[in-house]
Amino acid sequence: DTAVSQTPKYLVTQMGNDKSIKCEQNLGHDTMYWYKQDSKKFLKIMFSYNNKELIINETVPNRFSPKSPDKAHLNLHINSLELGDSAVYFCASSRGQGTYEQYFGPGTRLTVT
Amino acid sequence: AQSVTQLGSHVSVSEGALVLLRCNYSSSVPPYLFWYVQYPNQGLQLLLKYTTGATLVKGINGFEAEFKKSETSFHLTKPSAHMSDAAEYFCAVSEALTGNQFYFGTGTSLTVIP
């Protein structure tokens, strides 16, 4: 009964490729997020969706495009991958925005070679 | 704007000793405060949260934190460290009025020495 799941768990790819990471939550939450965690463990929010609508779009390259087909899913597509994109990407969800605790997925470790 | 400062990126304690992880925040409105733990190669797990009411909050695994408005702090403590507490700990704050995003601190890595 995984609450927030992500696939794949590991992703190794070459520079210039396009890849997607999928996220699904079965908690009935309205809000979903994507975070990037760098090698120093710093967590940076990338996107937030509420009821399938984009709420937060932090300063990330436009090579990153989130897509939310429904409230339970938030996918992240990355075009033209660069070395600096190597990181762990976490999906999270919450009942609403901000004041509710967020539930995190297990992460996707992306390595760009 | 919100910000979160975690003093000490690395903390080491002996097994059985007190754990104290520090978190200070800046906020112009009453904050909602959270502590998360991240075990190696896993996602973040909520330890505890403060929204309103009692300022001493108890969480899972014997951890607790106290909201001190005058000191703008929300330090995390545990009376007796276990080896299994070794992990990365993150403090987070969100705005109470506008329901905006989470702001995470830079994390504190806790090492427990046998």
PDB file of C-alpha atoms in Angstrom:
ATOM      1  CA  ASP A   1       0.000   0.000   0.000  1.00  0.00           C
ATOM      2  CA  THR A   2       2.601   2.546  -1.076  1.00  0.00           C
ATOM      3  CA  ALA A   3       1.260   6.057  -0.526  1.00  0.00           C
ATOM      4  CA  VAL A   4       3.474   7.912  -2.999  1.00  0.00           C
ATOM      5  CA  SER A   5       5.305   5.874  -5.592  1.00  0.00           C
ATOM      6  CA  GLN A   6       7.813   6.854  -8.234  1.00  0.00           C
ATOM      7  CA  THR A   7       9.212   5.046 -11.230  1.00  0.00           C
ATOM      8  CA  PRO A   8      11.923   4.390 -12.009  1.00  0.00           C
ATOM      9  CA  LYS A   9      13.984   4.313  -8.816  1.00  0.00           C
ATOM     10  CA  TYR A  10      17.233   4.637 -10.739  1.00  0.00           C
ATOM     11  CA  LEU A  11      17.775   6.260 -14.108  1.00  0.00           C
ATOM     12  CA  VAL A  12      21.127   6.352 -15.888  1.00  0.00           C
ATOM     13  CA  THR A  13      21.246   8.116 -19.217  1.00  0.00           C
ATOM     14  CA  GLN A  14      23.494  10.105 -21.509  1.00  0.00           C
ATOM     15  CA  MET A  15      23.634  13.825 -22.080  1.00  0.00           C
ATOM     16  CA  GLY A  16      21.158  15.053 -24.624  1.00  0.00           C
ATOM     17  CA  ASN A  17      18.589  12.337 -24.027  1.00  0.00           C
ATOM     18  CA  ASP A  18      14.979  12.912 -22.999  1.00  0.00           C
ATOM     19  CA  LYS A  19      13.576  11.048 -20.000  1.00  0.00           C
ATOM     20  CA  SER A  20      10.458  10.931 -17.835  1.00  0.00           C
ATOM     21  CA  ILE A  21       9.829  10.158 -14.202  1.00  0.00           C
ATOM     22  CA  LYS A  22       6.380   9.080 -13.101  1.00  0.00           C
ATOM     23  CA  CYS A  23       4.697   9.722  -9.773  1.00  0.00           C
ATOM     24  CA  GLU A  24       1.447   8.375  -8.370  1.00  0.00           C
ATOM     25  CA  GLN A  25      -0.249   8.923  -5.012  1.00  0.00           C
ATOM     26  CA  ASN A  26      -3.121   6.899  -3.590  1.00  0.00           C
ATOM     27  CA  LEU A  27      -3.848   9.218  -0.659  1.00  0.00           C
ATOM     28  CA  GLY A  28      -6.593  11.206  -2.342  1.00  0.00           C
ATOM     29  CA  HIS A  29      -4.524  14.385  -2.018  1.00  0.00           C
ATOM     30  CA  ASP A  30      -5.177  17.503  -4.073  1.00  0.00           C
ATOM     31  CA  THR A  31      -1.628  18.845  -4.263  1.00  0.00           C
ATOM     32  CA  MET A  32       1.508  17.271  -5.680  1.00  0.00           C
ATOM     33  CA  TYR A  33       5.096  18.480  -5.890  1.00  0.00           C
ATOM     34  CA  TRP A  34       8.430  17.808  -7.499  1.00  0.00           C
ATOM     35  CA  TYR A  35      11.648  18.452  -5.588  1.00  0.00           C
ATOM     36  CA  LYS A  36      15.272  18.172  -6.608  1.00  0.00           C
ATOM     37  CA  GLN A  37      17.832  17.063  -4.013  1.00  0.00           C
ATOM     38  CA  ASP A  38      21.436  17.722  -4.922  1.00  0.00           C
ATOM     39  CA  SER A  39      24.553  15.899  -3.786  1.00  0.00           C
ATOM     40  CA  LYS A  40      24.711  18.064  -0.641  1.00  0.00           C
ATOM     41  CA  LYS A  41      21.179  16.978   0.290  1.00  0.00           C
ATOM     42  CA  PHE A  42      19.740  20.432  -0.388  1.00  0.00           C
ATOM     43  CA  LEU A  43      16.051  20.200  -1.273  1.00  0.00           C
ATOM     44  CA  LYS A  44      14.705  22.593  -3.873  1.00  0.00           C
ATOM     45  CA  ILE A  45      11.086  22.736  -4.907  1.00  0.00           C
ATOM     46  CA  MET A  46      10.587  22.687  -8.631  1.00  0.00           C
ATOM     47  CA  PHE A  47       6.851  22.496  -9.246  1.00  0.00           C
ATOM     48  CA  SER A  48       3.587  22.270  -7.392  1.00  0.00           C
ATOM     49  CA  TYR A  49       0.227  21.237  -8.812  1.00  0.00           C
ATOM     50  CA  ASN A  50      -3.128  21.692  -7.109  1.00  0.00           C
ATOM     51  CA  ASN A  51      -6.074  19.855  -8.637  1.00  0.00           C
ATOM     52  CA  LYS A  52      -4.102  19.388 -11.846  1.00  0.00           C
ATOM     53  CA  GLU A  53      -3.273  23.093 -12.123  1.00  0.00           C
ATOM     54  CA  LEU A  54       0.245  24.451 -11.907  1.00  0.00           C
ATOM     55  CA  ILE A  55       0.637  26.520  -8.733  1.00  0.00           C
ATOM     56  CA  ILE A  56       4.376  26.852  -8.222  1.00  0.00           C
ATOM     57  CA  ASN A  57       6.931  26.956 -10.977  1.00  0.00           C
ATOM     58  CA  GLU A  58      10.266  27.824  -9.480  1.00  0.00           C
ATOM     59  CA  THR A  59      13.160  28.931 -11.611  1.00  0.00           C
ATOM     60  CA  VAL A  60      14.012  25.736 -13.378  1.00  0.00           C
ATOM     61  CA  PRO A  61      15.125  25.354 -16.993  1.00  0.00           C
ATOM     62  CA  ASN A  62      12.251  25.009 -19.420  1.00  0.00           C
ATOM     63  CA  ARG A  63      13.725  21.647 -20.355  1.00  0.00           C
ATOM     64  CA  PHE A  64      11.770  20.417 -17.338  1.00  0.00           C
ATOM     65  CA  SER A  65       8.058  20.029 -17.957  1.00  0.00           C
ATOM     66  CA  PRO A  66       5.590  18.616 -15.453  1.00  0.00           C
ATOM     67  CA  LYS A  67       2.362  17.011 -16.556  1.00  0.00           C
ATOM     68  CA  SER A  68      -0.585  16.089 -14.377  1.00  0.00           C
ATOM     69  CA  PRO A  69      -3.092  13.879 -16.215  1.00  0.00           C
ATOM     70  CA  ASP A  70      -5.219  13.614 -13.080  1.00  0.00           C
ATOM     71  CA  LYS A  71      -5.046  14.454  -9.378  1.00  0.00           C
ATOM     72  CA  ALA A  72      -3.288  11.214  -8.530  1.00  0.00           C
ATOM     73  CA  HIS A  73      -0.442  11.548 -11.029  1.00  0.00           C
ATOM     74  CA  LEU A  74       2.302  14.080 -11.632  1.00  0.00           C
ATOM     75  CA  ASN A  75       4.965  13.195 -14.152  1.00  0.00           C
ATOM     76  CA  LEU A  76       8.206  15.008 -14.863  1.00  0.00           C
ATOM     77  CA  HIS A  77       9.643  15.103 -18.350  1.00  0.00           C
ATOM     78  CA  ILE A  78      13.175  16.314 -18.928  1.00  0.00           C
ATOM     79  CA  ASN A  79      14.478  17.228 -22.380  1.00  0.00           C
ATOM     80  CA  SER A  80      18.088  17.442 -23.495  1.00  0.00           C
ATOM     81  CA  LEU A  81      19.538  16.146 -20.248  1.00  0.00           C
ATOM     82  CA  GLU A  82      22.689  17.815 -18.912  1.00  0.00           C
ATOM     83  CA  LEU A  83      25.318  16.674 -16.429  1.00  0.00           C
ATOM     84  CA  GLY A  84      23.980  19.159 -13.882  1.00  0.00           C
ATOM     85  CA  ASP A  85      20.612  17.449 -13.901  1.00  0.00           C
ATOM     86  CA  SER A  86      22.109  14.536 -11.986  1.00  0.00           C
ATOM     87  CA  ALA A  87      20.323  14.467  -8.640  1.00  0.00           C
ATOM     88  CA  VAL A  88      17.622  12.690  -6.709  1.00  0.00           C
ATOM     89  CA  TYR A  89      14.135  13.799  -7.670  1.00  0.00           C
ATOM     90  CA  PHE A  90      11.348  13.452  -5.133  1.00  0.00           C
ATOM     91  CA  CYS A  91       7.648  13.553  -5.699  1.00  0.00           C
ATOM     92  CA  ALA A  92       5.415  14.548  -2.790  1.00  0.00           C
ATOM     93  CA  SER A  93       1.733  15.110  -2.119  1.00  0.00           C
ATOM     94  CA  SER A  94      -0.398  16.867   0.471  1.00  0.00           C
ATOM     95  CA  ARG A  95      -4.072  17.451   1.236  1.00  0.00           C
ATOM     96  CA  GLY A  96      -3.714  21.086   0.290  1.00  0.00           C
ATOM     97  CA  GLN A  97      -1.123  23.755  -0.163  1.00  0.00           C
ATOM     98  CA  GLY A  98       1.562  24.741   2.317  1.00  0.00           C
ATOM     99  CA  THR A  99       0.150  24.145   5.748  1.00  0.00           C
ATOM    100  CA  TYR A 100      -0.478  20.437   5.378  1.00  0.00           C
ATOM    101  CA  GLU A 101       2.309  17.941   5.816  1.00  0.00           C
ATOM    102  CA  GLN A 102       3.766  16.544   2.654  1.00  0.00           C
ATOM    103  CA  TYR A 103       4.194  12.841   1.981  1.00  0.00           C
ATOM    104  CA  PHE A 104       7.253  11.944  -0.051  1.00  0.00           C
ATOM    105  CA  GLY A 105       7.951   9.231  -2.539  1.00  0.00           C
ATOM    106  CA  PRO A 106      11.128   7.135  -2.365  1.00  0.00           C
ATOM    107  CA  GLY A 107      12.943   9.246  -4.918  1.00  0.00           C
ATOM    108  CA  THR A 108      14.430   8.714  -8.368  1.00  0.00           C
ATOM    109  CA  ARG A 109      18.189   8.878  -8.617  1.00  0.00           C
ATOM    110  CA  LEU A 110      19.042  10.357 -12.010  1.00  0.00           C
ATOM    111  CA  THR A 111      22.589  10.046 -13.271  1.00  0.00           C
ATOM    112  CA  VAL A 112      23.542  11.789 -16.494  1.00  0.00           C
ATOM    113  CA  THR A 113      26.811  10.666 -18.082  1.00  0.00           C
TER     114      THR A 113
ATOM    115  CA  ALA B   1       9.633  35.730   2.844  1.00  0.00           C
ATOM    116  CA  GLN B   2      10.292  32.568   4.764  1.00  0.00           C
ATOM    117  CA  SER B   3      13.680  31.094   5.526  1.00  0.00           C
ATOM    118  CA  VAL B   4      14.921  28.237   7.646  1.00  0.00           C
ATOM    119  CA  THR B   5      18.351  27.882   9.219  1.00  0.00           C
ATOM    120  CA  GLN B   6      19.643  24.624  10.600  1.00  0.00           C
ATOM    121  CA  LEU B   7      22.766  25.194  12.647  1.00  0.00           C
ATOM    122  CA  GLY B   8      25.254  22.405  12.256  1.00  0.00           C
ATOM    123  CA  SER B   9      25.233  20.420   9.042  1.00  0.00           C
ATOM    124  CA  HIS B  10      26.724  17.467  10.927  1.00  0.00           C
ATOM    125  CA  VAL B  11      26.004  16.411  14.502  1.00  0.00           C
ATOM    126  CA  SER B  12      27.550  13.423  16.277  1.00  0.00           C
ATOM    127  CA  VAL B  13      26.278  11.977  19.524  1.00  0.00           C
ATOM    128  CA  SER B  14      27.032   8.857  21.507  1.00  0.00           C
ATOM    129  CA  GLU B  15      24.419   6.148  21.772  1.00  0.00           C
ATOM    130  CA  GLY B  16      22.221   6.973  24.762  1.00  0.00           C
ATOM    131  CA  ALA B  17      23.106  10.672  24.756  1.00  0.00           C
ATOM    132  CA  LEU B  18      20.766  13.581  24.200  1.00  0.00           C
ATOM    133  CA  VAL B  19      20.046  14.552  20.616  1.00  0.00           C
ATOM    134  CA  LEU B  20      19.584  18.275  19.908  1.00  0.00           C
ATOM    135  CA  LEU B  21      19.128  19.496  16.352  1.00  0.00           C
ATOM    136  CA  ARG B  22      18.635  23.213  15.923  1.00  0.00           C
ATOM    137  CA  CYS B  23      16.211  25.010  13.646  1.00  0.00           C
ATOM    138  CA  ASN B  24      15.530  28.736  13.417  1.00  0.00           C
ATOM    139  CA  TYR B  25      13.111  30.356  11.046  1.00  0.00           C
ATOM    140  CA  SER B  26      12.194  33.802   9.869  1.00  0.00           C
ATOM    141  CA  SER B  27       8.561  34.641   9.319  1.00  0.00           C
ATOM    142  CA  SER B  28       6.362  37.693   9.476  1.00  0.00           C
ATOM    143  CA  VAL B  29       3.293  35.592  10.189  1.00  0.00           C
ATOM    144  CA  PRO B  30       2.640  32.626  12.494  1.00  0.00           C
ATOM    145  CA  PRO B  31       4.445  29.690  10.934  1.00  0.00           C
ATOM    146  CA  TYR B  32       3.592  26.055  10.550  1.00  0.00           C
ATOM    147  CA  LEU B  33       6.709  24.057  11.381  1.00  0.00           C
ATOM    148  CA  PHE B  34       7.768  20.546  10.499  1.00  0.00           C
ATOM    149  CA  TRP B  35      10.627  18.139  11.067  1.00  0.00           C
ATOM    150  CA  TYR B  36      11.324  15.405   8.550  1.00  0.00           C
ATOM    151  CA  VAL B  37      13.811  12.521   8.659  1.00  0.00           C
ATOM    152  CA  GLN B  38      15.497  10.955   5.655  1.00  0.00           C
ATOM    153  CA  TYR B  39      17.130   7.568   6.077  1.00  0.00           C
ATOM    154  CA  PRO B  40      19.776   6.571   3.508  1.00  0.00           C
ATOM    155  CA  ASN B  41      18.378   6.044   0.040  1.00  0.00           C
ATOM    156  CA  GLN B  42      14.830   6.788   1.144  1.00  0.00           C
ATOM    157  CA  GLY B  43      12.323   9.599   0.886  1.00  0.00           C
ATOM    158  CA  LEU B  44      11.484  12.052   3.634  1.00  0.00           C
ATOM    159  CA  GLN B  45       9.253  10.946   6.493  1.00  0.00           C
ATOM    160  CA  LEU B  46       7.375  13.309   8.777  1.00  0.00           C
ATOM    161  CA  LEU B  47       8.630  13.230  12.380  1.00  0.00           C
ATOM    162  CA  LEU B  48       6.371  15.885  13.862  1.00  0.00           C
ATOM    163  CA  LYS B  49       4.648  19.168  13.148  1.00  0.00           C
ATOM    164  CA  TYR B  50       3.511  22.317  14.918  1.00  0.00           C
ATOM    165  CA  THR B  51       0.464  24.170  13.687  1.00  0.00           C
ATOM    166  CA  THR B  52      -1.293  25.792  16.646  1.00  0.00           C
ATOM    167  CA  GLY B  53      -1.868  25.082  20.324  1.00  0.00           C
ATOM    168  CA  ALA B  54       0.638  23.359  22.591  1.00  0.00           C
ATOM    169  CA  THR B  55       4.141  24.508  21.817  1.00  0.00           C
ATOM    170  CA  LEU B  56       5.775  21.223  22.830  1.00  0.00           C
ATOM    171  CA  VAL B  57       5.083  18.712  20.106  1.00  0.00           C
ATOM    172  CA  LYS B  58       5.725  14.995  20.353  1.00  0.00           C
ATOM    173  CA  GLY B  59       6.481  12.947  17.289  1.00  0.00           C
ATOM    174  CA  ILE B  60       7.423   9.461  16.275  1.00  0.00           C
ATOM    175  CA  ASN B  61      10.427   7.478  17.505  1.00  0.00           C
ATOM    176  CA  GLY B  62      10.661   9.448  20.772  1.00  0.00           C
ATOM    177  CA  PHE B  63      11.413  12.809  19.177  1.00  0.00           C
ATOM    178  CA  GLU B  64       9.885  16.075  20.284  1.00  0.00           C
ATOM    179  CA  ALA B  65      10.257  19.736  19.418  1.00  0.00           C
ATOM    180  CA  GLU B  66       9.327  22.980  21.085  1.00  0.00           C
ATOM    181  CA  PHE B  67       8.072  26.058  19.271  1.00  0.00           C
ATOM    182  CA  LYS B  68       9.558  29.187  20.861  1.00  0.00           C
ATOM    183  CA  LYS B  69       8.128  32.262  19.214  1.00  0.00           C
ATOM    184  CA  SER B  70      10.392  34.673  21.082  1.00  0.00           C
ATOM    185  CA  GLU B  71      13.457  32.842  19.821  1.00  0.00           C
ATOM    186  CA  THR B  72      11.959  31.948  16.404  1.00  0.00           C
ATOM    187  CA  SER B  73      13.166  28.422  17.021  1.00  0.00           C
ATOM    188  CA  PHE B  74      11.846  24.895  16.651  1.00  0.00           C
ATOM    189  CA  HIS B  75      14.642  22.662  17.933  1.00  0.00           C
ATOM    190  CA  LEU B  76      14.326  18.889  17.754  1.00  0.00           C
ATOM    191  CA  THR B  77      15.308  16.736  20.730  1.00  0.00           C
ATOM    192  CA  LYS B  78      15.406  13.130  21.820  1.00  0.00           C
ATOM    193  CA  PRO B  79      16.513  12.144  25.319  1.00  0.00           C
ATOM    194  CA  SER B  80      18.481   9.057  24.327  1.00  0.00           C
ATOM    195  CA  ALA B  81      19.954   8.422  20.892  1.00  0.00           C
ATOM    196  CA  HIS B  82      19.700   5.028  19.228  1.00  0.00           C
ATOM    197  CA  MET B  83      21.872   3.755  16.435  1.00  0.00           C
ATOM    198  CA  SER B  84      18.779   3.676  14.246  1.00  0.00           C
ATOM    199  CA  ASP B  85      18.432   7.472  14.568  1.00  0.00           C
ATOM    200  CA  ALA B  86      21.385   8.017  12.237  1.00  0.00           C
ATOM    201  CA  ALA B  87      19.884   9.900   9.313  1.00  0.00           C
ATOM    202  CA  GLU B  88      19.454  13.318   7.703  1.00  0.00           C
ATOM    203  CA  TYR B  89      17.002  15.649   9.433  1.00  0.00           C
ATOM    204  CA  PHE B  90      15.216  18.527   7.768  1.00  0.00           C
ATOM    205  CA  CYS B  91      13.313  21.388   9.325  1.00  0.00           C
ATOM    206  CA  ALA B  92      10.616  23.026   7.205  1.00  0.00           C
ATOM    207  CA  VAL B  93       8.309  26.011   7.532  1.00  0.00           C
ATOM    208  CA  SER B  94       5.224  27.103   5.657  1.00  0.00           C
ATOM    209  CA  GLU B  95       3.161  30.260   5.797  1.00  0.00           C
ATOM    210  CA  ALA B  96       0.077  29.962   7.965  1.00  0.00           C
ATOM    211  CA  LEU B  97      -2.051  32.589   6.265  1.00  0.00           C
ATOM    212  CA  THR B  98      -1.500  32.247   2.551  1.00  0.00           C
ATOM    213  CA  GLY B  99      -0.948  28.517   2.422  1.00  0.00           C
ATOM    214  CA  ASN B 100       2.184  28.848   0.375  1.00  0.00           C
ATOM    215  CA  GLN B 101       4.921  26.348  -0.246  1.00  0.00           C
ATOM    216  CA  PHE B 102       7.252  24.617   2.144  1.00  0.00           C
ATOM    217  CA  TYR B 103      10.687  26.051   2.783  1.00  0.00           C
ATOM    218  CA  PHE B 104      13.206  23.425   3.834  1.00  0.00           C
ATOM    219  CA  GLY B 105      16.394  23.937   5.790  1.00  0.00           C
ATOM    220  CA  THR B 106      19.667  22.612   4.446  1.00  0.00           C
ATOM    221  CA  GLY B 107      19.514  19.532   6.644  1.00  0.00           C
ATOM    222  CA  THR B 108      21.527  18.120   9.547  1.00  0.00           C
ATOM    223  CA  SER B 109      23.238  14.770   9.270  1.00  0.00           C
ATOM    224  CA  LEU B 110      23.074  12.904  12.576  1.00  0.00           C
ATOM    225  CA  THR B 111      25.721  10.307  13.372  1.00  0.00           C
ATOM    226  CA  VAL B 112      25.283   8.041  16.396  1.00  0.00           C
ATOM    227  CA  ILE B 113      28.493   6.643  17.842  1.00  0.00           C
ATOM    228  CA  PRO B 114      28.274   3.235  19.547  1.00  0.00           C
TER     229      PRO B 114
END
